[in-house]
PDB file of C-alpha atoms in Angstrom:
ATOM      1  CA  UNK A   1       0.000   0.000   0.000  1.00 85.00           C
ATOM      2  CA  UNK A   2       1.317   3.422  -0.966  1.00 96.00           C
ATOM      3  CA  UNK A   3       1.467   6.129   1.717  1.00 98.00           C
ATOM      4  CA  UNK A   4       0.042   9.482   0.648  1.00 98.00           C
ATOM      5  CA  UNK A   5      -0.152  12.721   2.580  1.00 98.00           C
ATOM      6  CA  UNK A   6      -3.185  14.589   1.293  1.00 98.00           C
ATOM      7  CA  UNK A   7      -3.182  18.337   1.716  1.00 98.00           C
ATOM      8  CA  UNK A   8      -6.721  19.199   2.817  1.00 98.00           C
ATOM      9  CA  UNK A   9      -7.483  22.872   2.301  1.00 96.00           C
ATOM     10  CA  UNK A  10     -10.905  22.438   3.951  1.00 97.00           C
ATOM     11  CA  UNK A  11     -13.141  19.535   4.916  1.00 98.00           C
ATOM     12  CA  UNK A  12     -15.739  20.040   2.152  1.00 98.00           C
ATOM     13  CA  UNK A  13     -12.988  19.899  -0.473  1.00 97.00           C
ATOM     14  CA  UNK A  14     -11.649  16.722   1.136  1.00 98.00           C
ATOM     15  CA  UNK A  15     -15.026  14.977   1.276  1.00 98.00           C
ATOM     16  CA  UNK A  16     -14.565  13.318  -2.141  1.00 98.00           C
ATOM     17  CA  UNK A  17     -10.756  12.895  -2.470  1.00 98.00           C
ATOM     18  CA  UNK A  18     -10.323  11.128   0.878  1.00 98.00           C
ATOM     19  CA  UNK A  19     -12.791   8.261   0.319  1.00 98.00           C
ATOM     20  CA  UNK A  20     -11.890   7.995  -3.377  1.00 98.00           C
ATOM     21  CA  UNK A  21      -8.194   7.563  -2.583  1.00 98.00           C
ATOM     22  CA  UNK A  22      -8.961   5.053   0.157  1.00 98.00           C
ATOM     23  CA  UNK A  23     -11.147   3.041  -2.230  1.00 98.00           C
ATOM     24  CA  UNK A  24      -8.228   2.964  -4.686  1.00 98.00           C
ATOM     25  CA  UNK A  25      -6.037   1.365  -2.024  1.00 98.00           C
ATOM     26  CA  UNK A  26      -4.012   4.364  -0.857  1.00 98.00           C
ATOM     27  CA  UNK A  27      -2.981   4.678   2.782  1.00 98.00           C
ATOM     28  CA  UNK A  28      -4.162   8.274   3.265  1.00 98.00           C
ATOM     29  CA  UNK A  29      -3.097  10.668   5.986  1.00 98.00           C
ATOM     30  CA  UNK A  30      -4.639  14.125   5.923  1.00 98.00           C
ATOM     31  CA  UNK A  31      -2.686  17.347   6.315  1.00 98.00           C
ATOM     32  CA  UNK A  32      -4.582  20.512   7.185  1.00 98.00           C
ATOM     33  CA  UNK A  33      -2.681  23.758   6.698  1.00 97.00           C
ATOM     34  CA  UNK A  34      -4.443  26.840   7.990  1.00 96.00           C
ATOM     35  CA  UNK A  35      -2.030  29.712   8.604  1.00 97.00           C
ATOM     36  CA  UNK A  36      -3.668  31.491   5.677  1.00 97.00           C
ATOM     37  CA  UNK A  37      -7.070  31.373   7.399  1.00 96.00           C
ATOM     38  CA  UNK A  38      -8.349  34.472   9.186  1.00 94.00           C
ATOM     39  CA  UNK A  39      -9.683  35.110  11.766  1.00 95.00           C
ATOM     40  CA  UNK A  40      -8.874  32.488  14.394  1.00 96.00           C
ATOM     41  CA  UNK A  41     -12.512  31.495  14.943  1.00 96.00           C
ATOM     42  CA  UNK A  42     -12.771  30.726  11.202  1.00 96.00           C
ATOM     43  CA  UNK A  43      -9.665  28.556  11.455  1.00 97.00           C
ATOM     44  CA  UNK A  44     -11.198  26.701  14.420  1.00 97.00           C
ATOM     45  CA  UNK A  45     -14.463  26.044  12.526  1.00 97.00           C
ATOM     46  CA  UNK A  46     -12.505  24.620   9.600  1.00 98.00           C
ATOM     47  CA  UNK A  47     -10.275  22.510  11.837  1.00 98.00           C
ATOM     48  CA  UNK A  48     -13.356  21.092  13.586  1.00 98.00           C
ATOM     49  CA  UNK A  49     -14.840  20.188  10.186  1.00 98.00           C
ATOM     50  CA  UNK A  50     -11.575  18.471   9.177  1.00 98.00           C
ATOM     51  CA  UNK A  51     -11.771  16.446  12.389  1.00 98.00           C
ATOM     52  CA  UNK A  52     -15.314  15.327  11.458  1.00 98.00           C
ATOM     53  CA  UNK A  53     -14.027  14.299   8.001  1.00 98.00           C
ATOM     54  CA  UNK A  54     -11.126  12.447   9.625  1.00 98.00           C
ATOM     55  CA  UNK A  55     -13.437  10.536  11.966  1.00 98.00           C
ATOM     56  CA  UNK A  56     -15.933   9.711   9.225  1.00 98.00           C
ATOM     57  CA  UNK A  57     -13.195   8.248   7.010  1.00 98.00           C
ATOM     58  CA  UNK A  58     -11.163   6.729   9.855  1.00 98.00           C
ATOM     59  CA  UNK A  59      -7.876   8.335   8.787  1.00 98.00           C
ATOM     60  CA  UNK A  60      -5.026  10.007  10.595  1.00 98.00           C
ATOM     61  CA  UNK A  61      -4.820  13.742  10.104  1.00 98.00           C
ATOM     62  CA  UNK A  62      -2.256  16.289  11.194  1.00 98.00           C
ATOM     63  CA  UNK A  63      -2.653  20.036  11.341  1.00 98.00           C
ATOM     64  CA  UNK A  64       0.256  22.243  10.461  1.00 96.00           C
ATOM     65  CA  UNK A  65       1.320  24.862  12.967  1.00 95.00           C
ATOM     66  CA  UNK A  66      -1.100  27.818  12.941  1.00 97.00           C
ATOM     67  CA  UNK A  67       1.035  30.888  12.322  1.00 97.00           C
ATOM     68  CA  UNK A  68      -0.920  33.605  10.495  1.00 97.00           C
ATOM     69  CA  UNK A  69       1.761  36.240  11.166  1.00 97.00           C
ATOM     70  CA  UNK A  70       4.307  34.148   9.255  1.00 97.00           C
ATOM     71  CA  UNK A  71       1.838  33.629   6.398  1.00 97.00           C
ATOM     72  CA  UNK A  72       1.085  37.379   6.208  1.00 96.00           C
ATOM     73  CA  UNK A  73       4.814  38.121   6.092  1.00 97.00           C
ATOM     74  CA  UNK A  74       5.250  35.641   3.234  1.00 97.00           C
ATOM     75  CA  UNK A  75       2.614  37.387   1.097  1.00 97.00           C
ATOM     76  CA  UNK A  76       3.737  40.904   2.005  1.00 96.00           C
ATOM     77  CA  UNK A  77       3.490  43.251  -0.961  1.00 96.00           C
ATOM     78  CA  UNK A  78       0.741  41.149  -2.564  1.00 96.00           C
ATOM     79  CA  UNK A  79      -2.132  42.453  -0.442  1.00 94.00           C
ATOM     80  CA  UNK A  80      -3.856  44.155  -3.392  1.00 93.00           C
ATOM     81  CA  UNK A  81      -3.525  41.272  -5.815  1.00 93.00           C
ATOM     82  CA  UNK A  82      -6.831  40.073  -7.219  1.00 92.00           C
ATOM     83  CA  UNK A  83      -8.271  36.733  -6.156  1.00 89.00           C
ATOM     84  CA  UNK A  84      -6.463  34.090  -8.210  1.00 92.00           C
ATOM     85  CA  UNK A  85      -3.400  36.324  -8.674  1.00 95.00           C
ATOM     86  CA  UNK A  86       0.179  36.087  -7.448  1.00 97.00           C
ATOM     87  CA  UNK A  87      -0.824  36.104  -3.771  1.00 96.00           C
ATOM     88  CA  UNK A  88      -2.861  32.918  -4.326  1.00 96.00           C
ATOM     89  CA  UNK A  89       0.015  31.329  -6.246  1.00 98.00           C
ATOM     90  CA  UNK A  90       2.338  32.094  -3.336  1.00 98.00           C
ATOM     91  CA  UNK A  91      -0.227  30.726  -0.877  1.00 97.00           C
ATOM     92  CA  UNK A  92      -0.525  27.453  -2.827  1.00 98.00           C
ATOM     93  CA  UNK A  93       3.276  27.155  -2.768  1.00 98.00           C
ATOM     94  CA  UNK A  94       3.383  27.732   0.995  1.00 98.00           C
ATOM     95  CA  UNK A  95       0.691  25.120   1.629  1.00 98.00           C
ATOM     96  CA  UNK A  96       2.148  22.457  -0.652  1.00 98.00           C
ATOM     97  CA  UNK A  97       5.694  23.011   0.612  1.00 98.00           C
ATOM     98  CA  UNK A  98       4.388  22.575   4.166  1.00 98.00           C
ATOM     99  CA  UNK A  99       2.678  19.375   3.029  1.00 98.00           C
ATOM    100  CA  UNK A 100       5.902  18.090   1.483  1.00 98.00           C
ATOM    101  CA  UNK A 101       7.857  18.924   4.647  1.00 98.00           C
ATOM    102  CA  UNK A 102       5.314  17.011   6.734  1.00 98.00           C
ATOM    103  CA  UNK A 103       5.321  14.062   4.314  1.00 98.00           C
ATOM    104  CA  UNK A 104       9.071  13.681   4.746  1.00 98.00           C
ATOM    105  CA  UNK A 105       8.628  13.770   8.549  1.00 98.00           C
ATOM    106  CA  UNK A 106       5.909  11.103   8.376  1.00 98.00           C
ATOM    107  CA  UNK A 107       7.687   8.862   5.880  1.00 98.00           C
ATOM    108  CA  UNK A 108       5.069   9.247   3.144  1.00 98.00           C
ATOM    109  CA  UNK A 109       6.184   8.657  -0.437  1.00 98.00           C
ATOM    110  CA  UNK A 110       3.444  10.677  -2.165  1.00 98.00           C
ATOM    111  CA  UNK A 111       1.646  13.968  -1.709  1.00 98.00           C
ATOM    112  CA  UNK A 112      -1.478  15.385  -3.309  1.00 98.00           C
ATOM    113  CA  UNK A 113      -4.035  18.129  -2.630  1.00 98.00           C
ATOM    114  CA  UNK A 114      -7.762  18.711  -2.490  1.00 98.00           C
ATOM    115  CA  UNK A 115      -7.365  22.206  -3.984  1.00 98.00           C
ATOM    116  CA  UNK A 116      -8.205  20.936  -7.473  1.00 98.00           C
ATOM    117  CA  UNK A 117     -11.831  20.216  -6.572  1.00 97.00           C
ATOM    118  CA  UNK A 118     -12.655  23.907  -6.762  1.00 95.00           C
ATOM    119  CA  UNK A 119     -14.064  25.216 -10.040  1.00 94.00           C
ATOM    120  CA  UNK A 120     -12.436  28.572  -9.160  1.00 90.00           C
ATOM    121  CA  UNK A 121      -8.811  27.440  -9.046  1.00 94.00           C
ATOM    122  CA  UNK A 122      -6.217  26.900 -11.772  1.00 96.00           C
ATOM    123  CA  UNK A 123      -5.620  23.137 -11.633  1.00 97.00           C
ATOM    124  CA  UNK A 124      -2.620  23.222 -13.984  1.00 97.00           C
ATOM    125  CA  UNK A 125      -0.918  25.778 -11.745  1.00 98.00           C
ATOM    126  CA  UNK A 126      -1.722  23.801  -8.589  1.00 98.00           C
ATOM    127  CA  UNK A 127      -0.469  20.518 -10.061  1.00 98.00           C
ATOM    128  CA  UNK A 128       2.715  22.231 -11.265  1.00 98.00           C
ATOM    129  CA  UNK A 129       3.359  23.689  -7.806  1.00 98.00           C
ATOM    130  CA  UNK A 130       2.635  20.301  -6.236  1.00 98.00           C
ATOM    131  CA  UNK A 131       4.981  18.506  -8.603  1.00 98.00           C
ATOM    132  CA  UNK A 132       7.768  20.984  -7.758  1.00 98.00           C
ATOM    133  CA  UNK A 133       7.166  20.687  -4.009  1.00 98.00           C
ATOM    134  CA  UNK A 134       7.181  16.889  -4.199  1.00 98.00           C
ATOM    135  CA  UNK A 135      10.281  16.564  -6.360  1.00 98.00           C
ATOM    136  CA  UNK A 136      12.267  19.068  -4.272  1.00 98.00           C
ATOM    137  CA  UNK A 137      11.628  16.820  -1.240  1.00 98.00           C
ATOM    138  CA  UNK A 138      12.319  13.490  -2.964  1.00 98.00           C
ATOM    139  CA  UNK A 139       8.592  12.661  -3.080  1.00 98.00           C
ATOM    140  CA  UNK A 140       6.138  11.749  -5.820  1.00 98.00           C
ATOM    141  CA  UNK A 141       3.208  13.972  -6.750  1.00 98.00           C
ATOM    142  CA  UNK A 142      -0.140  12.268  -7.225  1.00 98.00           C
ATOM    143  CA  UNK A 143      -1.724  14.562  -9.793  1.00 98.00           C
ATOM    144  CA  UNK A 144      -5.478  14.777  -9.564  1.00 97.00           C
ATOM    145  CA  UNK A 145      -8.185  17.062 -10.845  1.00 98.00           C
ATOM    146  CA  UNK A 146     -10.870  16.331  -8.296  1.00 98.00           C
ATOM    147  CA  UNK A 147     -13.487  18.575  -9.896  1.00 97.00           C
ATOM    148  CA  UNK A 148     -13.766  16.127 -12.826  1.00 96.00           C
ATOM    149  CA  UNK A 149     -16.816  13.850 -12.877  1.00 95.00           C
ATOM    150  CA  UNK A 150     -18.886  16.385 -10.914  1.00 97.00           C
ATOM    151  CA  UNK A 151     -16.397  16.279  -8.035  1.00 97.00           C
ATOM    152  CA  UNK A 152     -17.324  19.719  -6.786  1.00 97.00           C
ATOM    153  CA  UNK A 153     -21.079  19.029  -6.846  1.00 96.00           C
ATOM    154  CA  UNK A 154     -20.511  15.672  -5.155  1.00 97.00           C
ATOM    155  CA  UNK A 155     -18.479  17.440  -2.459  1.00 97.00           C
ATOM    156  CA  UNK A 156     -21.315  19.883  -1.799  1.00 97.00           C
ATOM    157  CA  UNK A 157     -23.729  16.966  -1.375  1.00 97.00           C
ATOM    158  CA  UNK A 158     -21.333  14.978   0.820  1.00 97.00           C
ATOM    159  CA  UNK A 159     -20.602  18.045   2.969  1.00 96.00           C
ATOM    160  CA  UNK A 160     -24.328  18.414   3.645  1.00 97.00           C
ATOM    161  CA  UNK A 161     -24.649  14.719   4.497  1.00 97.00           C
ATOM    162  CA  UNK A 162     -21.748  14.928   6.956  1.00 97.00           C
ATOM    163  CA  UNK A 163     -22.842  18.295   8.370  1.00 97.00           C
ATOM    164  CA  UNK A 164     -19.499  19.883   7.490  1.00 97.00           C
ATOM    165  CA  UNK A 165     -18.988  23.602   7.929  1.00 97.00           C
ATOM    166  CA  UNK A 166     -18.793  25.127   4.454  1.00 93.00           C
ATOM    167  CA  UNK A 167     -17.075  28.514   4.298  1.00 92.00           C
ATOM    168  CA  UNK A 168     -17.970  31.304   1.880  1.00 88.00           C
ATOM    169  CA  UNK A 169     -14.445  32.623   1.222  1.00 86.00           C
ATOM    170  CA  UNK A 170     -11.059  31.021   0.602  1.00 87.00           C
ATOM    171  CA  UNK A 171      -9.804  31.873   4.050  1.00 90.00           C
ATOM    172  CA  UNK A 172      -7.301  34.693   3.882  1.00 92.00           C
ATOM    173  CA  UNK A 173      -7.976  38.128   5.259  1.00 90.00           C
ATOM    174  CA  UNK A 174      -7.792  39.574   1.749  1.00 91.00           C
ATOM    175  CA  UNK A 175     -10.510  37.312   0.355  1.00 85.00           C
ATOM    176  CA  UNK A 176     -12.598  37.960   3.485  1.00 75.00           C
ATOM    177  CA  UNK A 177     -12.605  41.719   2.923  1.00 68.00           C
ATOM    178  CA  UNK A 178     -13.750  41.171  -0.672  1.00 61.00           C
TER     179      UNK A 178
END
């Protein structure tokens, strides 16, 4: 069985990838990164939802260290970028690098992400960033486009069934103000 650390941006987005990967025979561990999420109570709601997803699927899940000040520093100068612009690209890099770091610590061979379930995100960009993060850490990238085959709509349905908190913004303070 292949060990995969799955970056889970939020529980609703993980509601389809987690069981699909398990059904394919992967040994899945979840990785929730949330330093980009503001404010703290929003982070806590999302972490609680990830814990529900974890319990429902009977998987291990680790949360990266919550350090919004460090995240804000890393996107300094990009505050006025539009949604989907360079700030988001940098944020994806931060999240997937953190996932790769954690995968090395846990002894996983593969990493992947739930980010590609969103119809609003550039899947080619995300998979390219993921491939770079994996290869720079001696890992393999499991490329997926989770929004295929109605993945996003299925995730909305599954989120309702599981009672998962579903946010209305990506998470960062800049998307919140918009």
